[in-house]
């Protein structure tokens, strides 16, 4: 069986931080202005862009390998190798942008994922060069090893998504576990202009009062579950203290990534000096 528990150990390998931390800062500085970063996260799509973009290089490299091994159409295999290399660039840019805004344990696994991808792409570049030079056997060999390395890297990509929850919606369960009926969250004494944390029968809720109006969002950030009540307020929005996702308080809409998932909003009402909330339909 594949030793998946070794992947967990990668998350604890703090020695990788010496490379991961400066590299993530460099990526962060490179993807500017904010609109470029948001576009690469996929906030406009409401879905992580990286997972959509990687389909083309993975499919192209795998198809080229199958044609190399079992087909007779060398031209199509070479064309797919070129498409795989060209389409891997935007996919890598989106992935690096997501990675630069993630927790340290996630960044350690992501760093190894990126190194394996780099090695796989270098092998496929060598394969394409060999093909162009008429060295068919070498081109096929380099490509085969490149696909194997990229396959191992894809396993790490799955770990990042399914185990570490990178790109997942960390508030996805609130429709089943949150307050769908009016639920008491304590007294109506909420200080103005400050983020306040309340509990709605086990669901942490962020409250912000402006004048007579009180707005409420689920408090765990949809990106990686950061505590929004420790964030900053500005222009009717809250910014998460962990990686800077910004949500509109009135609706929960994503204003800036890395989150691509809206933050669940709750309705608020006053009753006999108390506050009640319920999930907005
Ligand atoms: S947890 Fe990452 S931005 Fe909130």
CSV table of C-alpha atoms in Angstrom, one decimal, residues 2-271:
chain,number,residue,atom,x,y,z
A,2,UNK,CA,1.2,3.6,-0.7
A,3,UNK,CA,2.6,5.1,2.5
A,4,UNK,CA,0.2,8.0,2.8
A,5,UNK,CA,1.2,8.5,6.4
A,6,UNK,CA,4.6,9.7,5.1
A,7,UNK,CA,2.7,12.6,3.5
A,8,UNK,CA,1.4,13.6,6.9
A,9,UNK,CA,5.0,13.7,8.2
A,10,UNK,CA,5.9,16.2,5.5
A,11,UNK,CA,3.5,18.6,7.1
A,12,UNK,CA,5.7,18.6,10.3
A,13,UNK,CA,9.0,19.0,8.5
A,14,UNK,CA,9.7,22.5,9.7
A,15,UNK,CA,13.2,22.5,8.0
A,16,UNK,CA,11.3,23.1,4.8
A,17,UNK,CA,10.2,26.5,6.1
A,18,UNK,CA,13.7,27.9,5.4
A,19,UNK,CA,12.8,27.6,1.7
A,20,UNK,CA,9.0,27.9,1.8
A,21,UNK,CA,8.7,31.1,3.8
A,22,UNK,CA,11.0,33.4,1.6
A,23,UNK,CA,9.6,31.7,-1.5
A,24,UNK,CA,6.0,32.4,-0.5
A,25,UNK,CA,6.9,36.0,0.2
A,26,UNK,CA,8.5,36.3,-3.3
A,27,UNK,CA,5.4,34.8,-4.9
A,28,UNK,CA,3.2,37.1,-2.9
A,29,UNK,CA,5.2,40.1,-4.1
A,30,UNK,CA,5.2,39.0,-7.7
A,31,UNK,CA,1.4,38.6,-8.0
A,32,UNK,CA,0.5,42.2,-7.9
A,33,UNK,CA,-1.7,44.2,-8.2
A,34,UNK,CA,-4.5,42.6,-6.0
A,35,UNK,CA,-6.7,42.1,-9.1
A,36,UNK,CA,-4.1,39.8,-10.6
A,37,UNK,CA,-3.8,37.8,-7.4
A,38,UNK,CA,-7.6,37.5,-7.1
A,39,UNK,CA,-7.8,36.4,-10.8
A,40,UNK,CA,-5.3,33.6,-10.1
A,41,UNK,CA,-7.0,32.4,-7.0
A,42,UNK,CA,-10.3,32.2,-9.0
A,43,UNK,CA,-12.4,34.6,-6.8
A,44,UNK,CA,-14.2,35.7,-10.1
A,45,UNK,CA,-15.0,32.0,-10.8
A,46,UNK,CA,-16.2,31.1,-7.3
A,47,UNK,CA,-13.9,28.0,-7.6
A,48,UNK,CA,-10.1,27.6,-7.2
A,49,UNK,CA,-8.6,28.3,-10.7
A,50,UNK,CA,-5.7,26.0,-10.2
A,51,UNK,CA,-7.8,22.8,-10.1
A,52,UNK,CA,-9.5,23.8,-13.3
A,53,UNK,CA,-6.3,24.7,-15.1
A,54,UNK,CA,-4.4,21.6,-14.2
A,55,UNK,CA,-6.8,19.4,-16.2
A,56,UNK,CA,-5.2,20.3,-19.5
A,57,UNK,CA,-1.5,19.6,-18.7
A,58,UNK,CA,-2.3,16.4,-16.8
A,59,UNK,CA,-4.5,15.2,-19.7
A,60,UNK,CA,-2.0,16.2,-22.3
A,61,UNK,CA,1.0,14.5,-20.7
A,62,UNK,CA,-0.9,11.3,-19.9
A,63,UNK,CA,-2.3,11.1,-23.4
A,64,UNK,CA,1.1,11.8,-25.0
A,65,UNK,CA,2.5,9.0,-22.9
A,66,UNK,CA,-0.2,6.5,-23.9
A,67,UNK,CA,0.3,7.4,-27.6
A,68,UNK,CA,4.1,6.9,-27.1
A,69,UNK,CA,3.5,3.5,-25.6
A,70,UNK,CA,0.6,2.1,-27.6
A,71,UNK,CA,-0.1,4.4,-30.6
A,72,UNK,CA,1.5,5.0,-34.0
A,73,UNK,CA,0.7,8.7,-34.2
A,74,UNK,CA,4.0,10.4,-33.3
A,75,UNK,CA,2.9,13.8,-34.5
A,76,UNK,CA,-0.1,13.8,-32.1
A,77,UNK,CA,2.1,12.7,-29.2
A,78,UNK,CA,4.6,15.5,-29.9
A,79,UNK,CA,1.7,18.0,-30.2
A,80,UNK,CA,0.3,16.9,-26.8
A,81,UNK,CA,3.7,17.2,-25.2
A,82,UNK,CA,3.9,20.8,-26.4
A,83,UNK,CA,0.3,21.6,-25.2
A,84,UNK,CA,1.1,20.0,-21.9
A,85,UNK,CA,4.2,22.3,-21.4
A,86,UNK,CA,2.4,25.4,-22.6
A,87,UNK,CA,-0.7,24.9,-20.4
A,88,UNK,CA,1.3,24.1,-17.3
A,89,UNK,CA,2.5,27.7,-17.0
A,90,UNK,CA,-0.8,29.3,-16.1
A,91,UNK,CA,-1.7,26.3,-13.9
A,92,UNK,CA,1.6,26.7,-12.0
A,93,UNK,CA,1.0,30.4,-11.6
A,94,UNK,CA,-2.4,29.8,-10.1
A,95,UNK,CA,-1.1,27.0,-7.9
A,96,UNK,CA,1.8,29.1,-6.6
A,97,UNK,CA,-0.6,32.0,-5.8
A,98,UNK,CA,-2.8,29.7,-3.7
A,99,UNK,CA,0.2,28.1,-2.0
A,100,UNK,CA,1.7,31.5,-1.0
A,101,UNK,CA,-1.5,32.2,1.0
A,102,UNK,CA,-1.8,29.0,3.0
A,103,UNK,CA,-0.8,27.7,6.5
A,104,UNK,CA,2.8,26.6,7.2
A,105,UNK,CA,2.0,22.9,7.3
A,106,UNK,CA,0.2,23.2,3.9
A,107,UNK,CA,3.2,25.1,2.5
A,108,UNK,CA,5.6,22.3,3.4
A,109,UNK,CA,3.6,19.8,1.4
A,110,UNK,CA,3.0,22.3,-1.4
A,111,UNK,CA,6.8,23.0,-1.7
A,112,UNK,CA,7.5,19.3,-2.4
A,113,UNK,CA,4.5,19.3,-4.8
A,114,UNK,CA,6.1,22.3,-6.6
A,115,UNK,CA,9.5,20.7,-6.7
A,116,UNK,CA,8.2,17.4,-8.2
A,117,UNK,CA,6.2,19.4,-10.8
A,118,UNK,CA,9.3,21.3,-11.7
A,119,UNK,CA,11.2,18.1,-12.2
A,120,UNK,CA,8.4,16.6,-14.2
A,121,UNK,CA,8.2,19.6,-16.5
A,122,UNK,CA,12.0,19.6,-16.9
A,123,UNK,CA,11.8,16.0,-18.0
A,124,UNK,CA,9.0,16.8,-20.5
A,125,UNK,CA,11.0,19.7,-21.8
A,126,UNK,CA,14.0,17.3,-22.4
A,127,UNK,CA,11.5,14.9,-24.1
A,128,UNK,CA,10.3,17.6,-26.5
A,129,UNK,CA,13.8,18.6,-27.4
A,130,UNK,CA,14.8,15.0,-28.1
A,131,UNK,CA,11.7,14.5,-30.2
A,132,UNK,CA,12.5,17.6,-32.3
A,133,UNK,CA,16.1,16.3,-32.7
A,134,UNK,CA,14.7,13.1,-34.1
A,135,UNK,CA,15.8,11.0,-31.0
A,136,UNK,CA,12.4,9.3,-30.6
A,137,UNK,CA,13.4,6.6,-28.1
A,138,UNK,CA,15.0,9.2,-25.8
A,139,UNK,CA,12.0,11.5,-26.1
A,140,UNK,CA,9.6,8.7,-25.2
A,141,UNK,CA,11.8,7.7,-22.2
A,142,UNK,CA,12.1,11.2,-20.9
A,143,UNK,CA,8.3,11.7,-21.2
A,144,UNK,CA,7.5,8.4,-19.5
A,145,UNK,CA,9.7,9.3,-16.5
A,146,UNK,CA,8.2,12.8,-16.5
A,147,UNK,CA,4.7,11.4,-16.4
A,148,UNK,CA,5.6,9.2,-13.5
A,149,UNK,CA,7.1,12.1,-11.5
A,150,UNK,CA,4.0,14.3,-12.3
A,151,UNK,CA,1.8,11.4,-11.1
A,152,UNK,CA,3.6,11.3,-7.8
A,153,UNK,CA,3.2,15.1,-7.6
A,154,UNK,CA,-0.6,14.8,-8.3
A,155,UNK,CA,-0.8,12.5,-5.3
A,156,UNK,CA,0.6,15.4,-3.2
A,157,UNK,CA,-1.9,17.7,-4.9
A,158,UNK,CA,-4.7,15.5,-3.8
A,159,UNK,CA,-3.3,15.5,-0.2
A,160,UNK,CA,-3.2,19.3,-0.3
A,161,UNK,CA,-6.9,19.4,-1.3
A,162,UNK,CA,-8.4,16.5,0.6
A,163,UNK,CA,-6.2,16.3,3.7
A,164,UNK,CA,-5.1,19.9,4.2
A,165,UNK,CA,-8.3,21.4,2.7
A,166,UNK,CA,-6.5,23.9,0.5
A,167,UNK,CA,-9.2,25.2,-1.9
A,168,UNK,CA,-12.0,23.5,0.1
A,169,UNK,CA,-14.8,25.5,1.6
A,170,UNK,CA,-14.2,25.4,5.4
A,171,UNK,CA,-17.8,26.5,6.1
A,172,UNK,CA,-19.4,24.0,3.8
A,173,UNK,CA,-21.0,22.1,6.6
A,174,UNK,CA,-22.8,25.1,8.1
A,175,UNK,CA,-26.0,24.5,6.2
A,176,UNK,CA,-26.3,21.2,8.1
A,177,UNK,CA,-24.8,22.1,11.5
A,178,UNK,CA,-25.6,25.8,11.8
A,179,UNK,CA,-28.6,27.7,13.2
A,180,UNK,CA,-31.3,27.3,10.6
A,181,UNK,CA,-33.9,28.5,13.1
A,182,UNK,CA,-33.7,31.7,15.3
A,183,UNK,CA,-31.1,31.0,18.0
A,184,UNK,CA,-30.2,33.1,21.0
A,185,UNK,CA,-26.7,34.4,21.0
A,186,UNK,CA,-26.8,36.6,24.2
A,187,UNK,CA,-27.5,40.2,25.1
A,188,UNK,CA,-28.0,43.0,22.6
A,189,UNK,CA,-25.1,45.1,24.0
A,190,UNK,CA,-22.7,45.0,21.0
A,191,UNK,CA,-20.0,47.7,20.9
A,192,UNK,CA,-20.1,49.7,17.7
A,193,UNK,CA,-17.5,49.3,15.0
A,194,UNK,CA,-15.7,46.3,16.7
A,195,UNK,CA,-15.8,42.6,15.7
A,196,UNK,CA,-17.5,40.6,18.3
A,197,UNK,CA,-17.6,36.8,18.7
A,198,UNK,CA,-20.8,35.1,19.8
A,199,UNK,CA,-21.9,31.5,19.9
A,200,UNK,CA,-25.0,30.2,18.2
A,201,UNK,CA,-25.5,26.8,19.7
A,202,UNK,CA,-22.0,25.7,18.8
A,203,UNK,CA,-21.6,27.8,15.6
A,204,UNK,CA,-19.2,30.7,16.1
A,205,UNK,CA,-20.7,33.9,14.8
A,206,UNK,CA,-19.0,37.3,14.0
A,207,UNK,CA,-21.1,40.4,14.8
A,208,UNK,CA,-20.4,43.9,13.7
A,209,UNK,CA,-22.7,46.8,14.7
A,210,UNK,CA,-23.0,50.0,12.7
A,211,UNK,CA,-25.5,52.4,14.3
A,212,UNK,CA,-28.7,50.4,14.9
A,213,UNK,CA,-27.8,47.8,12.3
A,214,UNK,CA,-26.0,44.5,13.3
A,215,UNK,CA,-24.5,42.3,10.6
A,216,UNK,CA,-23.4,38.7,11.2
A,217,UNK,CA,-21.2,36.2,9.4
A,218,UNK,CA,-20.0,32.7,10.2
A,219,UNK,CA,-16.8,33.3,12.1
A,220,UNK,CA,-14.6,30.5,10.7
A,221,UNK,CA,-13.0,31.8,7.5
A,222,UNK,CA,-14.1,29.7,4.5
A,223,UNK,CA,-10.5,29.7,3.3
A,224,UNK,CA,-8.7,27.8,6.1
A,225,UNK,CA,-10.9,28.4,9.1
A,226,UNK,CA,-9.1,31.5,10.4
A,227,UNK,CA,-10.9,33.5,13.2
A,228,UNK,CA,-12.6,36.4,11.5
A,229,UNK,CA,-13.4,38.1,14.8
A,230,UNK,CA,-9.6,38.8,15.1
A,231,UNK,CA,-9.6,40.4,11.7
A,232,UNK,CA,-9.9,44.1,10.7
A,233,UNK,CA,-12.9,46.0,9.6
A,234,UNK,CA,-13.0,48.6,6.8
A,235,UNK,CA,-15.5,49.8,4.3
A,236,UNK,CA,-18.2,47.4,5.4
A,237,UNK,CA,-15.9,44.4,5.0
A,238,UNK,CA,-13.9,42.1,7.3
A,239,UNK,CA,-10.4,40.9,6.4
A,240,UNK,CA,-9.2,37.6,7.8
A,241,UNK,CA,-6.1,37.9,10.0
A,242,UNK,CA,-4.5,34.7,8.6
A,243,UNK,CA,-4.2,35.2,4.8
A,244,UNK,CA,-6.2,38.4,4.1
A,245,UNK,CA,-9.4,37.1,2.5
A,246,UNK,CA,-11.9,39.9,2.6
A,247,UNK,CA,-15.7,39.5,2.8
A,248,UNK,CA,-18.5,42.0,2.7
A,249,UNK,CA,-20.3,42.0,6.0
A,250,UNK,CA,-23.8,42.6,4.6
A,251,UNK,CA,-23.7,39.5,2.3
A,252,UNK,CA,-20.6,37.5,3.0
A,253,UNK,CA,-19.5,38.0,-0.7
A,254,UNK,CA,-15.8,37.5,-1.4
A,255,UNK,CA,-14.2,40.9,-2.1
A,256,UNK,CA,-10.6,39.6,-2.2
A,257,UNK,CA,-9.0,36.1,-2.1
A,258,UNK,CA,-7.4,33.8,-1.3
A,259,UNK,CA,-10.9,32.5,-0.4
A,260,UNK,CA,-13.1,31.8,-3.4
A,261,UNK,CA,-16.1,30.8,-1.2
A,262,UNK,CA,-18.5,33.3,0.1
A,263,UNK,CA,-18.8,33.5,3.9
A,264,UNK,CA,-22.2,32.3,5.2
A,265,UNK,CA,-24.3,35.3,6.3
A,266,UNK,CA,-26.8,35.2,9.1
A,267,UNK,CA,-29.9,37.3,9.8
A,268,UNK,CA,-30.0,39.1,13.2
A,269,UNK,CA,-33.0,40.2,15.2
A,270,UNK,CA,-33.5,41.8,18.7
A,271,UNK,CA,-36.0,40.2,21.1
